[in-house]
Coordinates of C-alpha atoms and ligand atoms in Angstrom, one line a residue:
M15 CA 0.0 0.0 0.0
T16 CA 1.4 3.4 -1.0
V17 CA 0.4 7.0 -0.4
E18 CA -0.9 7.1 -4.0
G19 CA -2.8 3.9 -3.3
I20 CA -4.9 5.3 -0.5
G21 CA -5.8 8.4 -2.5
N22 CA -4.7 10.4 -5.5
R23 CA -5.5 13.3 -7.8
T24 CA -7.2 11.1 -10.4
H25 CA -9.5 9.1 -8.1
G26 CA -9.8 11.5 -5.2
Y27 CA -7.8 12.0 -2.1
H28 CA -8.3 10.1 1.1
E29 CA -9.8 12.1 4.0
I30 CA -6.5 11.9 5.8
Q31 CA -4.7 13.5 2.9
S32 CA -7.4 16.2 2.5
R33 CA -7.5 17.2 6.1
L34 CA -3.7 17.5 6.3
A35 CA -3.7 19.8 3.3
K36 CA -6.7 21.8 4.7
F37 CA -4.9 22.4 8.0
N38 CA -1.8 23.6 6.1
G39 CA 0.1 20.6 7.5
T40 CA 2.2 20.3 4.4
Q41 CA 4.7 22.7 2.9
C42 CA 7.6 21.3 0.9
G43 CA 5.8 18.0 1.1
Y44 CA 9.0 15.9 1.7
C45 CA 7.6 14.4 5.0
T46 CA 4.0 14.3 4.0
P47 CA 3.7 10.7 2.6
G48 CA 5.2 9.5 5.9
W49 CA 2.7 11.3 8.0
V50 CA -0.2 10.2 5.9
M51 CA 0.8 6.5 5.9
N52 CA 1.6 6.5 9.6
M53 CA -1.8 8.0 10.3
Y54 CA -3.5 5.7 7.9
S55 CA -2.0 2.6 9.5
I56 CA -2.9 3.5 13.1
Y57 CA -6.4 4.7 11.9
E58 CA -7.1 1.4 10.1
S59 CA -5.5 -0.9 12.7
N60 CA -7.6 0.7 15.5
N61 CA -10.8 0.3 13.5
K62 CA -11.0 4.1 13.2
K63 CA -11.4 4.4 17.0
L64 CA -8.6 6.6 18.2
N65 CA -8.3 9.2 20.9
S66 CA -6.1 12.3 20.8
T67 CA -3.4 10.9 23.1
Q68 CA -3.0 7.8 20.9
I69 CA -2.7 10.0 17.9
E70 CA -0.1 12.2 19.6
N71 CA 1.9 9.3 20.8
S72 CA 2.1 7.6 17.4
F73 CA 4.1 10.2 15.6
A74 CA 7.4 10.1 17.4
G75 CA 9.0 8.6 14.3
N76 CA 8.1 11.4 11.9
L77 CA 10.0 14.6 11.4
C78 CA 8.9 17.8 9.6
R79 CA 11.3 20.6 9.1
C80 CA 8.8 23.0 7.4
T81 CA 5.4 23.5 8.8
G82 CA 5.8 22.9 12.5
Y83 CA 3.9 20.2 14.2
R84 CA 0.8 22.1 15.3
P85 CA -1.1 22.0 12.0
I86 CA -0.2 18.4 11.4
A87 CA -1.3 17.4 14.9
D88 CA -4.5 19.4 14.6
A89 CA -5.4 17.9 11.3
F90 CA -5.0 14.3 12.6
K91 CA -6.6 15.0 15.9
T92 CA -9.9 15.7 14.0
F93 CA -10.1 12.0 13.6
A94 CA -10.1 11.4 17.4
K95 CA -13.2 10.3 19.3
D96 CA -12.5 13.0 21.8
A97 CA -11.5 15.6 19.2
D98 CA -11.6 19.2 20.5
E99 CA -14.8 20.9 19.4
R100 CA -12.8 23.9 18.3
L101 CA -10.8 21.8 15.9
L102 CA -14.0 20.3 14.4
H103 CA -15.4 23.7 13.9
K104 CA -12.2 24.8 12.2
L105 CA -12.5 21.7 10.0
A106 CA -16.1 22.6 9.1
D107 CA -15.1 26.1 8.3
L108 CA -12.2 24.9 6.1
E109 CA -14.6 22.6 4.3
D110 CA -17.0 25.5 3.7
L111 CA -14.1 27.5 2.2
A112 CA -13.5 24.8 -0.3
I113 CA -17.1 24.7 -1.6
L114 CA -18.0 28.4 -1.5
K115 CA -17.9 30.1 -4.9
P116 CA -17.7 33.9 -4.9
C117 CA -21.0 35.3 -6.1
G118 CA -19.6 38.9 -6.5
V119 CA -22.4 40.3 -4.3
K120 CA -21.7 42.1 -1.1
C121 CA -22.0 39.6 1.8
N122 CA -25.4 39.9 3.7
K123 CA -24.2 37.3 6.2
K124 CA -27.0 34.9 5.2
C125 CA -24.9 32.3 3.4
P126 CA -27.0 29.1 2.6
H127 CA -24.1 27.0 3.7
K128 CA -24.5 28.2 7.2
K129 CA -27.8 26.2 7.3
K130 CA -25.8 23.0 7.1
D131 CA -26.7 20.8 10.1
E132 CA -23.8 21.4 12.5
S133 CA -24.3 18.0 14.0
V134 CA -23.5 16.4 10.7
L135 CA -20.4 18.6 10.4
L136 CA -19.4 17.6 13.9
G137 CA -20.1 14.0 13.3
K138 CA -16.4 13.3 13.9
L139 CA -15.5 10.0 12.3
N140 CA -18.8 9.8 10.5
Y141 CA -18.0 13.0 8.8
S142 CA -17.9 12.4 5.0
N143 CA -16.8 14.4 2.1
Q144 CA -18.2 13.2 -1.3
E145 CA -15.1 14.5 -3.1
T146 CA -12.7 12.3 -1.2
K147 CA -12.4 8.6 -0.6
E148 CA -13.3 7.9 3.1
T149 CA -12.8 4.2 3.4
I150 CA -10.6 1.6 1.7
S151 CA -11.8 -2.0 1.7
E152 CA -9.9 -5.2 1.6
D153 CA -10.4 -5.3 -2.1
D154 CA -7.9 -2.4 -2.4
W155 CA -5.1 -4.6 -1.1
C156 CA -3.0 -6.8 -3.2
F157 CA -2.4 -10.2 -1.5
L158 CA 0.5 -12.1 -2.9
E159 CA -0.7 -15.4 -1.4
K160 CA -3.9 -15.2 0.5
G161 CA -4.6 -18.2 2.7
N162 CA -1.9 -20.3 1.1
N163 CA 0.9 -20.9 3.5
K164 CA 3.3 -22.7 1.2
M165 CA 6.9 -21.4 1.3
I166 CA 7.4 -18.8 -1.4
V167 CA 10.7 -19.0 -3.3
I168 CA 11.9 -16.2 -5.5
D169 CA 14.9 -17.5 -7.4
C170 CA 16.9 -14.9 -9.3
G171 CA 19.7 -17.2 -10.2
T172 CA 22.5 -16.3 -7.8
N173 CA 20.2 -14.6 -5.4
K174 CA 17.2 -16.2 -3.6
W175 CA 14.4 -15.0 -1.4
F176 CA 12.5 -17.4 0.8
K177 CA 9.2 -16.5 2.6
A178 CA 9.0 -19.2 5.3
Y179 CA 5.8 -20.1 7.2
T180 CA 7.1 -22.9 9.4
L181 CA 10.3 -24.0 11.1
V182 CA 10.4 -26.8 8.6
D183 CA 10.5 -24.2 5.8
V184 CA 13.2 -22.3 7.6
F185 CA 15.5 -25.3 7.8
K186 CA 14.7 -26.4 4.3
A187 CA 15.8 -22.9 3.1
I188 CA 18.9 -23.0 5.2
G189 CA 19.8 -26.4 3.8
R190 CA 19.6 -25.0 0.2
C191 CA 22.4 -22.4 0.7
S192 CA 25.8 -21.8 2.2
D193 CA 25.2 -18.3 3.4
Y194 CA 21.9 -16.7 4.4
K195 CA 20.3 -13.9 6.4
F196 CA 17.0 -14.0 8.3
I197 CA 14.7 -11.0 8.0
A198 CA 11.8 -10.5 10.4
G199 CA 10.6 -6.8 10.7
N200 CA 13.8 -5.6 9.0
T201 CA 13.9 -2.6 11.3
G202 CA 17.5 -3.5 12.4
Q203 CA 18.4 -1.7 9.1
G204 CA 17.6 1.5 11.0
V205 CA 20.3 0.8 13.6
F206 CA 23.0 -1.0 11.7
H207 CA 22.6 -0.3 8.0
V208 CA 23.4 -3.4 5.9
T209 CA 24.3 -2.9 2.3
N210 CA 25.9 -6.2 1.4
Y211 CA 23.3 -9.0 1.8
P212 CA 24.2 -12.7 1.4
R213 CA 22.9 -14.4 -1.7
T214 CA 20.0 -15.9 0.3
V215 CA 17.5 -14.0 2.4
I216 CA 14.9 -15.9 4.5
D217 CA 11.9 -13.9 5.6
I218 CA 10.8 -15.4 8.9
F219 CA 8.2 -12.8 9.9
N220 CA 5.2 -15.2 9.4
V221 CA 6.8 -18.4 10.8
A222 CA 4.0 -19.9 12.9
E223 CA 6.2 -21.4 15.7
L224 CA 7.7 -17.9 16.4
K225 CA 4.3 -16.3 16.9
G226 CA 2.0 -15.9 19.9
H227 CA 2.5 -16.7 23.6
S228 CA 1.6 -19.3 26.2
I229 CA 2.0 -19.8 30.0
D230 CA 3.0 -23.0 31.6
V231 CA 4.9 -21.9 34.7
N232 CA 6.9 -19.4 32.6
L233 CA 5.5 -16.9 30.2
I234 CA 6.7 -18.1 26.8
L235 CA 6.9 -15.4 24.1
G236 CA 7.4 -16.3 20.4
A237 CA 10.6 -14.7 19.1
G238 CA 8.6 -13.4 16.1
M239 CA 6.3 -11.3 18.3
P240 CA 6.3 -7.6 17.4
L241 CA 7.3 -5.4 20.3
S242 CA 3.9 -3.6 20.4
E243 CA 2.1 -6.9 20.8
M244 CA 4.5 -7.8 23.6
M245 CA 3.8 -4.5 25.4
E246 CA 0.1 -5.0 25.2
L247 CA 0.5 -8.5 26.7
F248 CA 2.8 -7.2 29.4
L249 CA 0.2 -4.7 30.5
K250 CA -2.7 -7.2 30.4
L251 CA -0.8 -9.9 32.4
S252 CA 0.6 -7.5 35.0
N253 CA -3.0 -6.6 35.9
E254 CA -4.4 -10.2 35.8
N255 CA -1.6 -12.4 37.2
A256 CA 0.3 -11.5 40.4
D257 CA 3.2 -13.7 39.3
F258 CA 3.8 -11.4 36.4
S259 CA 3.0 -8.1 38.1
Y260 CA 6.6 -7.0 37.4
L261 CA 5.7 -6.8 33.7
K262 CA 4.1 -3.4 34.4
G263 CA 7.6 -2.1 34.8
F264 CA 8.7 -3.8 31.6
H265 CA 5.8 -2.1 29.8
E266 CA 6.7 1.3 31.1
H267 CA 10.3 0.8 30.0
M268 CA 9.4 -0.4 26.6
D269 CA 7.3 2.7 26.0
L270 CA 10.6 4.5 25.8
V271 CA 12.1 2.1 23.3
A272 CA 12.2 3.2 19.6
H273 CA 8.8 4.4 18.5
V274 CA 5.4 3.0 17.5
P275 CA 6.0 2.2 13.8
V276 CA 9.3 0.4 14.7
R277 CA 7.6 -1.4 17.6
N278 CA 4.7 -2.5 15.4
I279 CA 7.0 -4.6 13.2
G280 CA 10.3 -4.9 15.0
T281 CA 10.4 -8.3 16.8
I282 CA 11.8 -9.6 20.0
G283 CA 14.1 -12.1 18.2
G284 CA 15.4 -9.4 15.9
N285 CA 16.4 -7.2 18.8
L286 CA 18.1 -10.0 20.7
Y287 CA 20.0 -11.2 17.7
M288 CA 21.3 -7.6 17.1
K289 CA 22.7 -7.8 20.6
Y290 CA 24.3 -11.2 19.7
T291 CA 26.0 -9.9 16.6
T292 CA 27.0 -6.4 18.0
N293 CA 27.8 -6.7 21.7
D294 CA 27.8 -2.9 22.3
F295 CA 24.3 -2.6 21.0
Q296 CA 22.3 -1.2 23.9
S297 CA 19.5 -3.6 23.8
D298 CA 16.8 -2.7 26.3
L299 CA 15.1 -6.1 25.8
F300 CA 18.3 -8.0 26.6
L301 CA 18.7 -5.9 29.8
L302 CA 15.1 -6.4 30.9
F303 CA 15.1 -10.1 30.2
E304 CA 18.4 -10.7 31.9
S305 CA 17.3 -8.8 35.0
V306 CA 14.7 -11.5 35.7
G307 CA 16.7 -14.5 34.6
A308 CA 14.9 -15.2 31.3
T309 CA 16.0 -18.1 29.1
L310 CA 15.9 -18.5 25.3
T311 CA 14.9 -21.5 23.2
I312 CA 17.2 -21.9 20.2
A313 CA 16.4 -24.4 17.4
E314 CA 19.0 -26.1 15.2
A315 CA 16.4 -28.3 13.5
P316 CA 12.6 -28.2 13.5
N317 CA 12.5 -30.7 16.4
K318 CA 15.9 -30.0 18.0
M319 CA 15.7 -27.2 20.6
K320 CA 18.0 -26.1 23.3
S321 CA 17.4 -23.8 26.2
V322 CA 20.1 -21.2 27.1
T323 CA 20.4 -18.3 29.5
M324 CA 20.7 -14.8 28.2
L325 CA 24.5 -14.7 28.8
E326 CA 25.1 -18.2 27.3
F327 CA 23.2 -17.0 24.2
L328 CA 25.9 -14.3 23.6
K329 CA 28.6 -17.0 23.4
I330 CA 27.0 -19.9 21.4
N331 CA 27.5 -20.4 17.7
M332 CA 24.3 -19.3 16.0
K333 CA 25.2 -20.6 12.5
N334 CA 22.2 -22.4 11.1
K335 CA 20.1 -21.7 14.2
I336 CA 17.1 -19.6 15.0
I337 CA 15.7 -18.0 18.2
V338 CA 12.3 -19.6 18.7
N339 CA 11.1 -18.2 22.0
I340 CA 11.9 -16.4 25.3
M341 CA 10.8 -17.7 28.7
L342 CA 10.1 -15.2 31.4
P343 CA 9.8 -16.7 34.9
P344 CA 7.0 -15.9 37.4
L345 CA 8.3 -13.8 40.3
S346 CA 6.8 -13.6 43.8
S347 CA 5.0 -10.4 44.6
C348 CA 7.6 -9.5 47.2
C349 CA 10.0 -8.8 44.3
S350 CA 10.0 -5.3 43.0
F351 CA 11.2 -4.3 39.6
K352 CA 12.5 -0.8 38.7
S353 CA 14.4 0.3 35.6
Y354 CA 15.7 3.6 34.2
K355 CA 16.5 4.5 30.6
I356 CA 19.0 7.2 29.8
M357 CA 18.3 8.9 26.5
P358 CA 18.7 12.3 24.8
R359 CA 14.9 12.7 24.5
S360 CA 11.9 10.6 25.3
Q361 CA 10.4 10.5 21.8
Ligands
LIG27 C1 14.7 4.1 15.1 C2 15.0 2.9 16.0 C3 15.1 3.1 17.4 C4 15.4 2.0 18.2 N1 15.5 2.2 19.5 C5 15.8 1.1 20.3 C6 15.9 1.3 21.7 O1 15.8 2.3 22.3 N2 16.2 0.1 22.5 C7 16.4 -1.1 21.9 O2 16.6 -2.1 22.6 N3 16.2 -1.3 20.6 C8 15.9 -0.2 19.8 N4 15.8 -0.4 18.4 C9 16.0 -1.7 17.9 C10 14.7 -2.4 17.5 O3 14.2 -2.9 18.7 C11 15.1 -3.5 16.6 O4 15.4 -2.9 15.3 C12 14.0 -4.6 16.3 O5 13.5 -5.1 17.5 C13 14.5 -5.6 15.4 O6 13.5 -6.5 15.1 P1 13.2 -6.9 13.6 O7 12.2 -7.9 13.6 O8 13.0 -5.7 12.8 O9 14.7 -7.5 13.2 P2 15.3 -7.6 11.7 O10 15.8 -6.2 11.4 O11 14.5 -8.3 10.8 O12 16.6 -8.5 12.1 C14 17.6 -8.1 12.9 C15 18.7 -9.2 13.0 O13 18.2 -10.3 13.7 C16 18.1 -11.5 12.9 N5 17.0 -12.2 13.4 C17 15.7 -11.7 13.4 N6 14.9 -12.6 14.0 C18 15.6 -13.7 14.4 C19 15.4 -14.9 15.0 N7 14.1 -15.3 15.4 N8 16.4 -15.8 15.2 C20 17.7 -15.4 14.8 N9 18.0 -14.3 14.2 C21 17.0 -13.4 14.0 C22 18.2 -11.0 11.5 O14 18.8 -12.0 10.7 C23 19.0 -9.8 11.6 O15 20.4 -10.1 11.6 C24 15.5 0.7 17.6 C25 15.4 0.5 16.2 C26 15.1 1.6 15.4 C27 15.0 1.4 13.9
LIG28 S1 6.5 19.7 4.8 FE1 8.6 20.0 4.5 S2 9.5 18.6 5.8 FE2 7.5 18.5 6.3

């Protein structure tokens, strides 16, 4: 999905694009696609039910050097359930500006547009503009392989791309090459930029065994779990299960790690493996997990797994191996967890 895909000049702009323009939230335009796509993804993934704080907290990863952030924030906050009435009035006025055509007669302050039902104008998310596309259905997406979880192989001769769905796929792909690289969310690129890829890349983002969580005595988190999902789980469990009340502290700490778009696709396994390859990478996850004595499950074949401590993990040979899950132990409620993060700015 691209910024042109959600709305464009030929077929009409999406409401997010229109409102950003109406609030003068774009100047040189360099940053605009990023703002629009970020807003679009949080808007859609929250079923269009957002509040102003959620919107404000989701933009730590976007920078604008031209317009200042106020018009951008104002435009997007008009999509919030709790949007400020003044912003919605401003939106209504801006919409009126777009449809008023000068009649050339001195204004008698009885403009017919004023009769518009204010409740419709202030209908927040139900607000609709016929000139723009408001919703995008599933039909607008292009699915490469919908519902078919067979490993995809793109073979370009010397270079190969595998999209694995199971651990069996992963080890099959490894067995077909001498050198490979796993890719999960691929956000590691933002920390350590890789320009030379090996000939084989194995996409493990959808490997079933790396997804989800379970609780036996420990809390077992799939290594392919995105950080946002992990945070939600931490918050929920810390409220429901006294053995894991310490996860509230983990959640607060994680709220200062990276930013929402990175956390939405960046995975636990990816973060830990970056610590494995680059020892001075300041991995917050490694620190949190080590502080409670977590252990990792490493697979060297689909049915051959081994459990290691966080410190042992840093020393083992990971060639032809994959991190499958992380086990966090229950802690008695007399344990107290506190962490601090030192950083130049909190967003
Ligand atoms: C802007 C930004 C800010 C960040 N801030 C912080 C921060 O404050 N604190 C912090 O701790 N981190 C931070 N990070 C790091 C972030 O948490 C990681 O980039 C993310 O978790 C990596 O996950 P991924 O799925 O994208 O990994 P990828 O980029 O896909 O992979 C990273 C590496 O891990 C390997 N890998 C991935 N999954 C597995 C697996 N299951 N088994 C074995 N190898 C695997 C890949 O081969 C690759 O070498 C930041 C990142 C960015 C981009
Ligand atoms: S509009 Fe120019 S950088 Fe944002």
